[in-house]
Coordinates of C-alpha atoms and ligand atoms in Angstrom, one line a residue:
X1 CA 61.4 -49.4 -186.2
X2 CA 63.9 -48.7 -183.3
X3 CA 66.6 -51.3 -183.1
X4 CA 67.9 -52.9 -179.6
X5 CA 70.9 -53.0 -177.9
X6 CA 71.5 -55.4 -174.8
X7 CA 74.3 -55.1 -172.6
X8 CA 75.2 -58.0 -170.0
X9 CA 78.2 -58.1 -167.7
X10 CA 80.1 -61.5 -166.6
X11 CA 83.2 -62.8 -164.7
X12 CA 82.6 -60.3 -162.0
X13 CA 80.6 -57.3 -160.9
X14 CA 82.1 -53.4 -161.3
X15 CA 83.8 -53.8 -164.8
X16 CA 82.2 -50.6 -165.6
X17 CA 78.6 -51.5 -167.9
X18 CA 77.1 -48.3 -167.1
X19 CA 80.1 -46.2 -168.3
X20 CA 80.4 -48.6 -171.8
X21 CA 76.6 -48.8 -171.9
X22 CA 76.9 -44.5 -171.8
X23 CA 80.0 -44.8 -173.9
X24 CA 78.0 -46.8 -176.9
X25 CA 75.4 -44.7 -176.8
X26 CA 77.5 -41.5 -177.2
X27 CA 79.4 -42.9 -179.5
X28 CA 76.0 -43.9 -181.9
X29 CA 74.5 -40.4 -180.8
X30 CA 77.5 -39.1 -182.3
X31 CA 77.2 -40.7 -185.6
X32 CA 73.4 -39.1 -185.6
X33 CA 71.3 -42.0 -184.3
X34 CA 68.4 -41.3 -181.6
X35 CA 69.2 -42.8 -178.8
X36 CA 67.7 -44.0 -175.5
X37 CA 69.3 -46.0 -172.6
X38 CA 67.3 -47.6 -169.7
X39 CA 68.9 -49.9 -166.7
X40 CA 67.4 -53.1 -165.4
X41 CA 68.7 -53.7 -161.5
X42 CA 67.7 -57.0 -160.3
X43 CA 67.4 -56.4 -156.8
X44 CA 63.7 -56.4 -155.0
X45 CA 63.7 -52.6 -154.1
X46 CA 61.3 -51.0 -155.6
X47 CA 64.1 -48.1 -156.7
X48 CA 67.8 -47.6 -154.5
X49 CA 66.4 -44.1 -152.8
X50 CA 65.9 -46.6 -149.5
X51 CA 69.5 -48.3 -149.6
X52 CA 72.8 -47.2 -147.7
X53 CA 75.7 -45.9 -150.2
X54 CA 77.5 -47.9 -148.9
X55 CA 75.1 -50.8 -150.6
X56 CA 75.0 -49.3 -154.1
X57 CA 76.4 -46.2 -154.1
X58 CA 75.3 -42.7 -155.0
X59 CA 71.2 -42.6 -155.4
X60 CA 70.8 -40.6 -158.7
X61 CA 68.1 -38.0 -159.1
X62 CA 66.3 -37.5 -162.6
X63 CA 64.0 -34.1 -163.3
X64 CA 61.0 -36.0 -162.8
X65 CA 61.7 -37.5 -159.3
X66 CA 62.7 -40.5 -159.8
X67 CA 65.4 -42.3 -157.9
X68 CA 67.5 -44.5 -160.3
X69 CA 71.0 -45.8 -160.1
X70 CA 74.4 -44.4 -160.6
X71 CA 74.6 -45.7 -164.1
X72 CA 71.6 -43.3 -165.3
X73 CA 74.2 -40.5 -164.5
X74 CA 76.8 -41.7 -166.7
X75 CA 74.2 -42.2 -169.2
X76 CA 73.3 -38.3 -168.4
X77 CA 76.7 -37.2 -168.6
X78 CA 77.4 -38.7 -171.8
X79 CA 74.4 -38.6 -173.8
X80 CA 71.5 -36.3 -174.5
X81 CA 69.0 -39.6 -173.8
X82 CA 65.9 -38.7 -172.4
X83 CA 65.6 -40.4 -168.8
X84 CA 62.7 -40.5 -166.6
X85 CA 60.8 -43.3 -164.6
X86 CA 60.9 -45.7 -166.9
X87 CA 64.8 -45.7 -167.3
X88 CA 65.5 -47.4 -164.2
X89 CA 63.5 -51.4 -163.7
X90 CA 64.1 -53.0 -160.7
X91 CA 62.6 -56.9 -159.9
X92 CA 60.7 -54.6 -157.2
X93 CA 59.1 -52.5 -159.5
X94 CA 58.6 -55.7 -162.0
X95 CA 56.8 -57.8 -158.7
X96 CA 55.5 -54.6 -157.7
X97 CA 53.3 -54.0 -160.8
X98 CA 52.6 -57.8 -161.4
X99 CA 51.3 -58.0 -158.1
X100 CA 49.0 -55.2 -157.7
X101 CA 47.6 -56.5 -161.6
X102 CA 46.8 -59.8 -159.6
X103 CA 45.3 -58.4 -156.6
X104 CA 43.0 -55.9 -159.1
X105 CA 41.4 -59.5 -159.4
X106 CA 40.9 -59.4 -163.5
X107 CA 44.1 -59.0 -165.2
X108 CA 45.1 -62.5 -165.2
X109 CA 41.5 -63.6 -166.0
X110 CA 42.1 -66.7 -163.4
X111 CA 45.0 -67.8 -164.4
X112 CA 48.1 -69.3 -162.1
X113 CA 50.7 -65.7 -162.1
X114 CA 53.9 -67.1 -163.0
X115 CA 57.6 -65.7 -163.4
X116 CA 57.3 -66.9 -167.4
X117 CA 55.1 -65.6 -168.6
X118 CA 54.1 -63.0 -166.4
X119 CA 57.0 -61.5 -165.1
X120 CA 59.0 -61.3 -168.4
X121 CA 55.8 -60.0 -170.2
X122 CA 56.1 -57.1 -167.7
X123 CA 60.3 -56.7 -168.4
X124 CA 59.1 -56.9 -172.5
X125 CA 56.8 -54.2 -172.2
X126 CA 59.2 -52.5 -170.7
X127 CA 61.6 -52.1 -173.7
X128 CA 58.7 -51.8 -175.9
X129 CA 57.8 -48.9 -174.0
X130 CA 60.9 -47.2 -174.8
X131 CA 60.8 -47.8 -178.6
X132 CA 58.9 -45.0 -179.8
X133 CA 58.8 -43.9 -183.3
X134 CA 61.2 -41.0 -182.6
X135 CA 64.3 -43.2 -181.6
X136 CA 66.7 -45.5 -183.7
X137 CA 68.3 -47.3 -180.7
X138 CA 67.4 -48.8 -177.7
X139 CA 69.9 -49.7 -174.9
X140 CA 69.0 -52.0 -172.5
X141 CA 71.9 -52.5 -169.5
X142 CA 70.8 -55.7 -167.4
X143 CA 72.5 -55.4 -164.0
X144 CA 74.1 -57.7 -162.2
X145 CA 76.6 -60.5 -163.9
X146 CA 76.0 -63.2 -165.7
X147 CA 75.6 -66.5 -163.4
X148 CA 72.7 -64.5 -160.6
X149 CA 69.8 -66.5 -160.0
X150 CA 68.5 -62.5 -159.3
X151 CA 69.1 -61.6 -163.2
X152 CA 67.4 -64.7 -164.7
X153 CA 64.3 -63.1 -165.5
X154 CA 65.4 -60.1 -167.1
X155 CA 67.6 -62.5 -168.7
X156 CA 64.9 -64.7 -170.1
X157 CA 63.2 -61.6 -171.3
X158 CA 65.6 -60.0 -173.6
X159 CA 66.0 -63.7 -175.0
X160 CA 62.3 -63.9 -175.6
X161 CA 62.2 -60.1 -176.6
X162 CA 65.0 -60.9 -179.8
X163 CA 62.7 -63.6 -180.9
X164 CA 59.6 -61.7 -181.2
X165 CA 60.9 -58.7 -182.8
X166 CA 64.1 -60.8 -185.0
X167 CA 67.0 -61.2 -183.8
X168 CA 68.4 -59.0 -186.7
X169 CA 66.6 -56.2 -184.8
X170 CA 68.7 -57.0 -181.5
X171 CA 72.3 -57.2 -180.7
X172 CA 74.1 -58.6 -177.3
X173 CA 77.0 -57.2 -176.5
X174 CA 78.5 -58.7 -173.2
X175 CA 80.9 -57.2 -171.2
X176 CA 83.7 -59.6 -169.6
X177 CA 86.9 -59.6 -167.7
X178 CA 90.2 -61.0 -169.3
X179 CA 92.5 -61.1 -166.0
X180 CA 96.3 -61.1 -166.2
X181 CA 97.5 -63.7 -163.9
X182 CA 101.2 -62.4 -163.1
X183 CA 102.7 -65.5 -162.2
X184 CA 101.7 -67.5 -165.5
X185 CA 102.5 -63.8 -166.9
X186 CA 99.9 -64.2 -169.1
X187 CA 96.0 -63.0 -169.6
X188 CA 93.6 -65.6 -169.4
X189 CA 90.5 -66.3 -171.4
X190 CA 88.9 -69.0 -169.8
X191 CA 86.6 -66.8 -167.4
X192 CA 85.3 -65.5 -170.6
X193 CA 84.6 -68.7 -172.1
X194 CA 83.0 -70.0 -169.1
X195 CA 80.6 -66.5 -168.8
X196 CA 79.3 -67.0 -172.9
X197 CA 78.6 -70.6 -171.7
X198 CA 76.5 -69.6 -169.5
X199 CA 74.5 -67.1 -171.6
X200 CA 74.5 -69.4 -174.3
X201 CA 72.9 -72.2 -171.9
X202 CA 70.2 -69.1 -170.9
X203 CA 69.8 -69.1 -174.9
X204 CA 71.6 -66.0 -175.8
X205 CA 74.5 -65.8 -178.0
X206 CA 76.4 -62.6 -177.5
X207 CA 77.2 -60.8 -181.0
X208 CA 80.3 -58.6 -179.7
X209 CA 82.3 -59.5 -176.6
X210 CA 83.9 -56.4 -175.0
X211 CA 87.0 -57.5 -172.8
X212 CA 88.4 -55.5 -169.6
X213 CA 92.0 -56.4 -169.3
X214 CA 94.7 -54.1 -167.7
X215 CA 96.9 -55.2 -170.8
X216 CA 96.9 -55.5 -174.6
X217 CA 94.9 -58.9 -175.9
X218 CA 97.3 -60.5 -178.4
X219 CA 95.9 -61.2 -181.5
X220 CA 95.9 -64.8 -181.3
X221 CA 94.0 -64.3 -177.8
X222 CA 91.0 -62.4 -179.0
X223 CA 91.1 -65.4 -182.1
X224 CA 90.9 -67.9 -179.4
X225 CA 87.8 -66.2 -177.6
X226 CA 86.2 -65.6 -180.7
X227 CA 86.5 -69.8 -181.6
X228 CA 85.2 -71.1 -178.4
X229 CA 82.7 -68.2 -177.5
X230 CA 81.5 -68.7 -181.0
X231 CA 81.8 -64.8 -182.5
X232 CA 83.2 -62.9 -185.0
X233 CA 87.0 -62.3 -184.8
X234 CA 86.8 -58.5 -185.6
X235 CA 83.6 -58.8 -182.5
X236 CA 86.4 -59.2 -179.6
X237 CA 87.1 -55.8 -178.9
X238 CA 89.6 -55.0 -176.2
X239 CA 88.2 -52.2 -173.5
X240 CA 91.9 -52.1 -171.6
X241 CA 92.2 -49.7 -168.0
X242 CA 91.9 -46.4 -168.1
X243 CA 95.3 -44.5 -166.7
X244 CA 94.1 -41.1 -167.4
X245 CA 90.3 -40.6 -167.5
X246 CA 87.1 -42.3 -168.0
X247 CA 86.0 -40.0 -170.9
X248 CA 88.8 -42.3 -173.2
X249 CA 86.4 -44.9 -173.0
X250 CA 84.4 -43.7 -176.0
X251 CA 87.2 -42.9 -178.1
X252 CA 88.3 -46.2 -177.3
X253 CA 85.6 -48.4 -178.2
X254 CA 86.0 -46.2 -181.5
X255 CA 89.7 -46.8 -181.9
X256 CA 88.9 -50.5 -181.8
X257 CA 85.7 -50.7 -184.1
X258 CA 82.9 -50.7 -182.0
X259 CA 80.4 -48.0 -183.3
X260 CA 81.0 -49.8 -187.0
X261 CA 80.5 -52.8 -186.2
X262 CA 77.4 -52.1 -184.2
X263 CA 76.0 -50.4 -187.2
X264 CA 76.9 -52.4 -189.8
X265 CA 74.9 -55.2 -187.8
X266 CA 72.1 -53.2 -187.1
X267 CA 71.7 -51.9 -190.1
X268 CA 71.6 -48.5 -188.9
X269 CA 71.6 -45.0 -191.0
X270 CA 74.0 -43.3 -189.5
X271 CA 76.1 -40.9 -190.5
X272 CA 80.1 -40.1 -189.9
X273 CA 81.7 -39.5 -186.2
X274 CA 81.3 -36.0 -185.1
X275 CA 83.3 -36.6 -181.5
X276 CA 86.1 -33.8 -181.9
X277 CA 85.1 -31.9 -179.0
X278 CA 85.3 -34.9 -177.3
X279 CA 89.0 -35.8 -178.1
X280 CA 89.5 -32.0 -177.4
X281 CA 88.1 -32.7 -173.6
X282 CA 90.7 -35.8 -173.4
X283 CA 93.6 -33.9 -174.3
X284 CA 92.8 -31.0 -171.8
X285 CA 92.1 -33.6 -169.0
X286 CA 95.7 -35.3 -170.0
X287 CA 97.5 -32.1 -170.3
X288 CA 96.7 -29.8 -167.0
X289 CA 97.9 -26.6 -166.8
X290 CA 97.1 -25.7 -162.8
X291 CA 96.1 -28.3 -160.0
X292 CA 93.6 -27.4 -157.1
X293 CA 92.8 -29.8 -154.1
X294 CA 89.7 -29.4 -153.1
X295 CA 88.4 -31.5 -149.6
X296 CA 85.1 -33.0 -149.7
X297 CA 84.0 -33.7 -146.3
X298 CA 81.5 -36.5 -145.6
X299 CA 80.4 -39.6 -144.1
X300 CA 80.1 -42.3 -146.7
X301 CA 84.0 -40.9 -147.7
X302 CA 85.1 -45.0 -148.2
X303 CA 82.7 -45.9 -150.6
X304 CA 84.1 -45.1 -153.9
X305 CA 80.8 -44.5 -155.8
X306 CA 78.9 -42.5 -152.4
X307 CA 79.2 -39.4 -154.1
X308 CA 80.1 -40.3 -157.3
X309 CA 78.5 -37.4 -159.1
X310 CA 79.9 -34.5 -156.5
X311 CA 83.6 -36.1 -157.8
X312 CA 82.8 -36.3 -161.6
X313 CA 81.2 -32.7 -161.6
X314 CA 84.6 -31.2 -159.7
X315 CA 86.3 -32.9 -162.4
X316 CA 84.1 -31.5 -165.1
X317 CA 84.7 -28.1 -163.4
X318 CA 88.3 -28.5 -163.6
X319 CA 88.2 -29.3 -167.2
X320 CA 86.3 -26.0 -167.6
X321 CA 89.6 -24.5 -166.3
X322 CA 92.2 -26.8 -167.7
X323 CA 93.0 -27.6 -164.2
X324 CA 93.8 -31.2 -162.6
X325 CA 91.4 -31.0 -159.8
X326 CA 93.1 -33.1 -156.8
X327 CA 90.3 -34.5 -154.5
X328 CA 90.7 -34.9 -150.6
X329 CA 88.4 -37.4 -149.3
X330 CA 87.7 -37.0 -145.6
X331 CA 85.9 -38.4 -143.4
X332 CA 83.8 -35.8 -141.5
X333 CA 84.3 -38.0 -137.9
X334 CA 88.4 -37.4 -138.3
X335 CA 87.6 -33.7 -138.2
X336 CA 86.2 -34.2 -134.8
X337 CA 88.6 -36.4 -133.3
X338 CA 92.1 -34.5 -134.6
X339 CA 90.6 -30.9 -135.6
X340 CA 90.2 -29.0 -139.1
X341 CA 93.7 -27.6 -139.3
X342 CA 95.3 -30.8 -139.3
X343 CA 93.3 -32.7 -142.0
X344 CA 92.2 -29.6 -143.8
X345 CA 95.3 -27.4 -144.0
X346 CA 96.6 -26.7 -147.5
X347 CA 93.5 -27.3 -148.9
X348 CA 92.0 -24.7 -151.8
X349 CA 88.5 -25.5 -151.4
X350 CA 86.2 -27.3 -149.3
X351 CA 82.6 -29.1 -150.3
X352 CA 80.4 -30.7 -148.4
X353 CA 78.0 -32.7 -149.9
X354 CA 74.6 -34.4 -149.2
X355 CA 73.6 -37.0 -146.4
X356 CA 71.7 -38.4 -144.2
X357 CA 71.8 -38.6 -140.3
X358 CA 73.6 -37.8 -137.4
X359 CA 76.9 -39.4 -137.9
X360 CA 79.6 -36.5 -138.6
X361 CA 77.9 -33.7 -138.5
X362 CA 80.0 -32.1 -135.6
X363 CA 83.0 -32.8 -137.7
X364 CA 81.1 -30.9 -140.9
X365 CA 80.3 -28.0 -139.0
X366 CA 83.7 -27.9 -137.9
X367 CA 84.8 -28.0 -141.5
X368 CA 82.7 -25.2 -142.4
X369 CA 84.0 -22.7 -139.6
X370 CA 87.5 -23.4 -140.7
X371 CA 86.6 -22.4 -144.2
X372 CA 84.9 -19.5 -143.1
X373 CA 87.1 -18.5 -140.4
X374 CA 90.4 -19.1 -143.3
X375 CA 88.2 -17.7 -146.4
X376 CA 88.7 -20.9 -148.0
X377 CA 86.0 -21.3 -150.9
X378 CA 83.5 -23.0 -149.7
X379 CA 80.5 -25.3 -151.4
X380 CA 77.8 -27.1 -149.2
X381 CA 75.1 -29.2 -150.9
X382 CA 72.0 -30.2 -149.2
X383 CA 73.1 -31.6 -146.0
X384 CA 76.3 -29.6 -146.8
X385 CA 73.7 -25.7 -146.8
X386 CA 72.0 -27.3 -143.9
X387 CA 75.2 -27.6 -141.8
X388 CA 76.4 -23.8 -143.2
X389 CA 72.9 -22.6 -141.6
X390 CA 73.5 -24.6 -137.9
X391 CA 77.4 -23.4 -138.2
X392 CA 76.4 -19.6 -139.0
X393 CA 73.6 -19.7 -136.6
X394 CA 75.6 -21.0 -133.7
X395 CA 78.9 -19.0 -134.2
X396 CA 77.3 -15.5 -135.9
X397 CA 73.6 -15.6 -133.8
X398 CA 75.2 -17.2 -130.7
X399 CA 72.7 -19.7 -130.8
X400 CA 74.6 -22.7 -129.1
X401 CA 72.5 -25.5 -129.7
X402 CA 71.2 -24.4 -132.9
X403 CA 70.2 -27.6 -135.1
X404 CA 68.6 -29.5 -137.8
X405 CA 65.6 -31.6 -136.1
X406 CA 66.9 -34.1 -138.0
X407 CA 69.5 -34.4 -135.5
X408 CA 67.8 -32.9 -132.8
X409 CA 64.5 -32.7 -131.7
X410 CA 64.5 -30.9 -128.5
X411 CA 66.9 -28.3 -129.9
X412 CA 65.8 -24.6 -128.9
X413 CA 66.8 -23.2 -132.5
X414 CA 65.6 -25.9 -134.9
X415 CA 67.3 -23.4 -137.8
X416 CA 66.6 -26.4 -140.0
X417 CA 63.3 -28.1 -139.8
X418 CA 61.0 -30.7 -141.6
X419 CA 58.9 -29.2 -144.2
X420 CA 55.4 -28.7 -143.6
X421 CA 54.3 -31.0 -146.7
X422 CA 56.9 -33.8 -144.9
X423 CA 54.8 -33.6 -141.8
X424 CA 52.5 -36.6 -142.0
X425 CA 54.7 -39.1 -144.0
X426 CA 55.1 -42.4 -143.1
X427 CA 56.1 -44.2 -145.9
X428 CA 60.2 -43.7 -146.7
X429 CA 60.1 -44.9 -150.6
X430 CA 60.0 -42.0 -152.5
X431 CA 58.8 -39.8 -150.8
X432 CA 61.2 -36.9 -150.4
X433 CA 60.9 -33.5 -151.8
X434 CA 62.2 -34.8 -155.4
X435 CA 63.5 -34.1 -158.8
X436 CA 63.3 -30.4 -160.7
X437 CA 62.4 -27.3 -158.4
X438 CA 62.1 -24.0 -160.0
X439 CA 64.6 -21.5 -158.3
X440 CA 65.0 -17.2 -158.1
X441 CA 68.1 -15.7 -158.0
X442 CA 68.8 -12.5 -156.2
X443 CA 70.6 -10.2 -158.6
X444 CA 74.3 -9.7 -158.3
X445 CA 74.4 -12.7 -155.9
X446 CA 77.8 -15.1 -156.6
X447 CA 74.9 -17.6 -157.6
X448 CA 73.3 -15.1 -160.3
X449 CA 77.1 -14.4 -162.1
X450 CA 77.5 -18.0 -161.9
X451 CA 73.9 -19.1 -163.9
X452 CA 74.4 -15.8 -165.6
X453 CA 70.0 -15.7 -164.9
X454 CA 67.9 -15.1 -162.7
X455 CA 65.2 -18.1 -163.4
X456 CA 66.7 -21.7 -162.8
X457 CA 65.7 -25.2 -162.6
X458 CA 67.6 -27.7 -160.2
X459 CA 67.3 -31.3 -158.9
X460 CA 66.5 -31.5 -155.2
X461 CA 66.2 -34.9 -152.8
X462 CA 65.4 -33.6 -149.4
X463 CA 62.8 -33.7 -146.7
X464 CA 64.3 -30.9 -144.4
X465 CA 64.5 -27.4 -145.1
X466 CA 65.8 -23.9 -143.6
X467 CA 63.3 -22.4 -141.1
X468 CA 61.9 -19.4 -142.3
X469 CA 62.2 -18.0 -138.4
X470 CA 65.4 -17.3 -138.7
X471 CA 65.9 -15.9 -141.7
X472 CA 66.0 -12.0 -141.3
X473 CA 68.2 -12.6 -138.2
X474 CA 70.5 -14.6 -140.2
X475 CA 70.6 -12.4 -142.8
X476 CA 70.8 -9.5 -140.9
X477 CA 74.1 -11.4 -139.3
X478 CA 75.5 -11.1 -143.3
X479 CA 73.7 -15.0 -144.4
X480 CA 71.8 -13.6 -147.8
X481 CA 69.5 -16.5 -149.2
X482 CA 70.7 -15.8 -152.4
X483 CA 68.2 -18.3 -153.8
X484 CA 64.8 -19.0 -153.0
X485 CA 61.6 -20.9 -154.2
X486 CA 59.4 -18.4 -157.1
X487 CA 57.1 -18.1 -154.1
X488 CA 59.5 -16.9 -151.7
X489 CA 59.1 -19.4 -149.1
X490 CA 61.4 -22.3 -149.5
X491 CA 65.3 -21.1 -149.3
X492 CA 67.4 -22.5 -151.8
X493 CA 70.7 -21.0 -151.5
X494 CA 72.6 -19.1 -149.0
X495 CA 75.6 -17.0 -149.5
X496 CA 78.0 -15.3 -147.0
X497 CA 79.1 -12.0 -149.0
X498 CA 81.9 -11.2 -146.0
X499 CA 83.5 -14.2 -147.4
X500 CA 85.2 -14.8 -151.3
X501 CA 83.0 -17.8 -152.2
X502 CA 81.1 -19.0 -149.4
X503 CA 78.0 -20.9 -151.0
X504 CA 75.3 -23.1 -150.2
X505 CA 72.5 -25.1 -151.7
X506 CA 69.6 -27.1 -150.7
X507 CA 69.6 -28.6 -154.0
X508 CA 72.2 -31.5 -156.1
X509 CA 73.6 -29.7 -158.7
X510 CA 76.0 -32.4 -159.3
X511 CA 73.4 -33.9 -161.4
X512 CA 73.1 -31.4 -163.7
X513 CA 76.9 -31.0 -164.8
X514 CA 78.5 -32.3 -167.7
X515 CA 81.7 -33.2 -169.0
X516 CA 81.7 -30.8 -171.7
X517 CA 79.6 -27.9 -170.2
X518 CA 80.7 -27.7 -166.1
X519 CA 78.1 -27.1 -163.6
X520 CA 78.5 -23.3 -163.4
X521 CA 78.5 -23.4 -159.6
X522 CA 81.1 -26.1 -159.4
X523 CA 83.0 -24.2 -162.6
X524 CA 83.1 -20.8 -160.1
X525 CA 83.7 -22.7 -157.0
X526 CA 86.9 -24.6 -158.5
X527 CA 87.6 -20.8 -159.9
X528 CA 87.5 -19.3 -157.0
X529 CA 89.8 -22.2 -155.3
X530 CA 92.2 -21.8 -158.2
X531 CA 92.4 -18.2 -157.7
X532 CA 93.3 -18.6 -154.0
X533 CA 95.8 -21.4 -154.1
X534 CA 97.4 -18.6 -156.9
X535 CA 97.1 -15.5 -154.9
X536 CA 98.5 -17.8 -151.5
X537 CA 101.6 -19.0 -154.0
X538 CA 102.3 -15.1 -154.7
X539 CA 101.7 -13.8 -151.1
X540 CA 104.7 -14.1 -149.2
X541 CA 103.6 -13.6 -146.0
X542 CA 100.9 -16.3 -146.0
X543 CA 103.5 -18.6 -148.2
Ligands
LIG1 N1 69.1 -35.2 -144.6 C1 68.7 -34.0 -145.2 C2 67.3 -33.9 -145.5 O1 66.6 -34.9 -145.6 C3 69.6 -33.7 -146.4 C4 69.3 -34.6 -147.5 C5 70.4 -34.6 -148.6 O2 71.5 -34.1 -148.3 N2 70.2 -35.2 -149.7 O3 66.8 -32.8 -145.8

């Protein structure tokens, strides 16, 4: 029988539950348990593919389609769980279901439909779901932090979950904040204290308390939290800041006990740590032996977590190469308003990634000529190929007003157009072009050394796509679709052979790339960057 995780936050929201929740299941995948992770979000969309970044951050794209939160990709990039639609629960999905049982007329044979039972039956079934017979562990992260009125159910439904299947089966871990207050010059615990109170009144006693701080906890600290929050002493276990890299959060949950602990209460088979390529991967990210900068150009630029995957994959890529890759956010509308040279000058690389509507995309078509015009390596992704089509077919075709009709719909030279299948959708939920798209590669193409194959599978969220109209005169004006659908008809990848690395996809391979094993795109395009900002150090005349 699989075994049960649940991970809670409290004190306050961002203290990082998705990359712990990731981090505790690599570091019990590690000791040989099967594990699976799932997210509950307890906001009423049915999944985040209809909210702004700047609400929640990245949307993350799974191979079946599904839109989940940012947290599934941390689960992704650390673990080998299996994640598809039922990874990601939102209340939305939970009403959603509950209500179209109700309005079937049956299901509730008559009865009033009531958050308990009804709701949290549908949250149980949801874990139970995910505890097949060919996994040890479940983890369950429930968004939010502890203290929502939103989070209650799910809440209430892990509690009633422990008791049905023994609470020896089921272990909470909560995550909490111990802040230093500078003027006292001390960390405080009370914020903790108060957060287990709460849970505790819910009905849940937390078995392992993970504490944030910025500085060591003092023995005598984590004794104090373990008294009044009623758990183990060796349970406290310190989670302090990260000055170097997120992958040390593994390794530090290990340092301090954590994956023990966890399965000594769980009674878990488990064998010894196997995480040495992992400590391998810290060192190389602490020790750098070359720096690139690469720019990303887009329009969500202040949120930290818009494009949170693009950033971790140029970092993975930069691992690949030993290589501290330094990351230029810019916003795409500064481009327009001061020009390329001056925000984009110095630069090694420049990627544009993914988005959605008008806003900046003068400024990203700007960016583009400037890497074409300069040779700088170049990366567009999704929104970022769709402006490298408009930019090649306005400068290289002389087709002025060449557009996306996303942007413009009277344009003469719609060079990027909605897909036929998008035609008569109304609905906006879900219903993109989603999830894993097989792909050709053209032989010798930058994309076919990079895959090292001809035949791939990538992760797409779009509902505009290049206009097959164009094509021969764009390639005949040297823009080769290097990539293309097995049928021929849907363009996946453009290159620009007159240029070092100029290359574009209508895909997201940043959710396909991994700490350990790069994204080979983003491992060539941070090569190619390297290998320019070396051959510009050697060249006087350019120097
Ligand atoms: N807005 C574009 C489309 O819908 C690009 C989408 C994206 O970059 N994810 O096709």
């Amino acid at each position: 029988m699989a075994k049960h995780i649940f991970v809670t936050g409290g004190v306050v929201s961002s203290l990082g539950k998705g990359l712990t929740s990731a981090s505790i299941g690599m570091v019990l995948e590690r000791r040989g348990l099967r594990v699976r992770l799932q997210k509950f979000d307890p906001y009423i969309n049915v999944d985040p593919g209809t909210m702004s970044p700047y609400q929640h951050g990245e949307v993350y794209v799974l191979d079946d389609g599904t839109e989940t939160d940012l947290d599934l990709g941390h689960y992704e990039r650390f673990t080998n769980s299996l994640l598809n639609k039922d990874s990601n629960t939102t209340t939305g999905k939970i009403y959603l279901s509950v209500i179209q049982k109700e309005r079937e007329g049956s299901y509730y044979d008559g009865n009033t439909v009531q958050v308990i039972p009804h709701v949290t039956d549908e949250i149980k079934e949801k874990i139970y779901r995910l505890a097949t017979d060919d996994v040890d562990l479940v983890i369950t992260e429930v968004g939010g932090t502890i203290g929502d009125i939103e989070s209650l159910p799910f809440l209430e439904a892990i509690r009633q979950f422990a008791q049905e299947v023994g609470r020896e089966n089921c272990l909470f871990i909560h995550l909490t904040l111990v802040p230093y207050l500078k003027a006292a010059g001390e960390l405080k615990t009370k914020p903790t204290q108060h957060s287990v109170g709460q849970l505790r009144q819910i009905g849940i006693q937390p078995d392992i308390l993970i504490c944030r701080t910025e500085h060591p906890i003092p023995q005598s600290d984590k004794d104090k939290i373990a008294l009044f929050c009623n758990v183990d002493k060796k349970a406290v276990i310190e989670e302090r800041d990260k000055e170097f890299t997120i992958y040390e959060v593994p390794l530090s949950l290990v340092n301090n006990g954590l994956d023990e602990l966890i399965v000594k209460r769980l009674g878990l088979k488990a064998g010894s740590l196997d995480i040495g390529d992992w400590r391998t991967l810290v060192d190389r990210v602490k020790k750098p032996q070359h720096e690139v900068t690469i720019a990303v150009v887009g329009k969500y630029i202040k949120h930290r977590d818009a494009y949170k995957s693009v950033y971790e994959s140029l970092d993975h890529a930069g691992i690949a190469h030993c290589s501290r890759v330094v990351i230029r956010r810019i916003e795409a509308e500064e481009i327009s308003s001061t020009g390329a040279e001056s925000v984009l000058g110095g630069v090694d690389g420049i990627l544009i990634p993914g988005g959605f509507g008008m806003r900046g995309i003068e400024g990203k078509i700007e960016a583009i000529r400037y890497a074409r015009a300069n040779d700088i390596p170049f990366f567009g992704i999704c929104l970022g190929m769709q402006c490298a089509v408009i930019e090649y077919a306005r400068d290289m075709l002389g087709l002025d007003d060449a557009n996306s009709t996303e942007f413009d719909q009277d344009t003469h030279h719609p060079v990027i157009s909605l897909m036929a299948d998008q035609k008569d959708v109304q609905e906006r939920g879900g219903t993109m072009r989603l999830g894993l798209w097989p792909c050709v590669l053209q032989e010798g193409s930058l994309a076919h050394k990079a895959y090292g194959k001809t035949e791939i599978g990538e992760r797409h969220r779009h509902r505009y796509e290049f206009n097959n109209d164009y094509r021969a005169r764009l390639a005949e004006a040297g823009l080769v679709a290097s990539g293309v659908s097995p049928d021929g008809r849907l363009v996946e990848i453009v290159e620009c052979p007159a240029n070092s690395w100029f290359l574009a996809v209508q895909f997201h391979p940043e959710f396909l790339s991994k700490p350990i094993k790069a994204h080979p795109l983003f491992r060539d395009f941070v090569g190619a960057s390297l290998a320019r900002r070396t051959s510009r150090r050697t060249d006087p005349v350019t120097n």
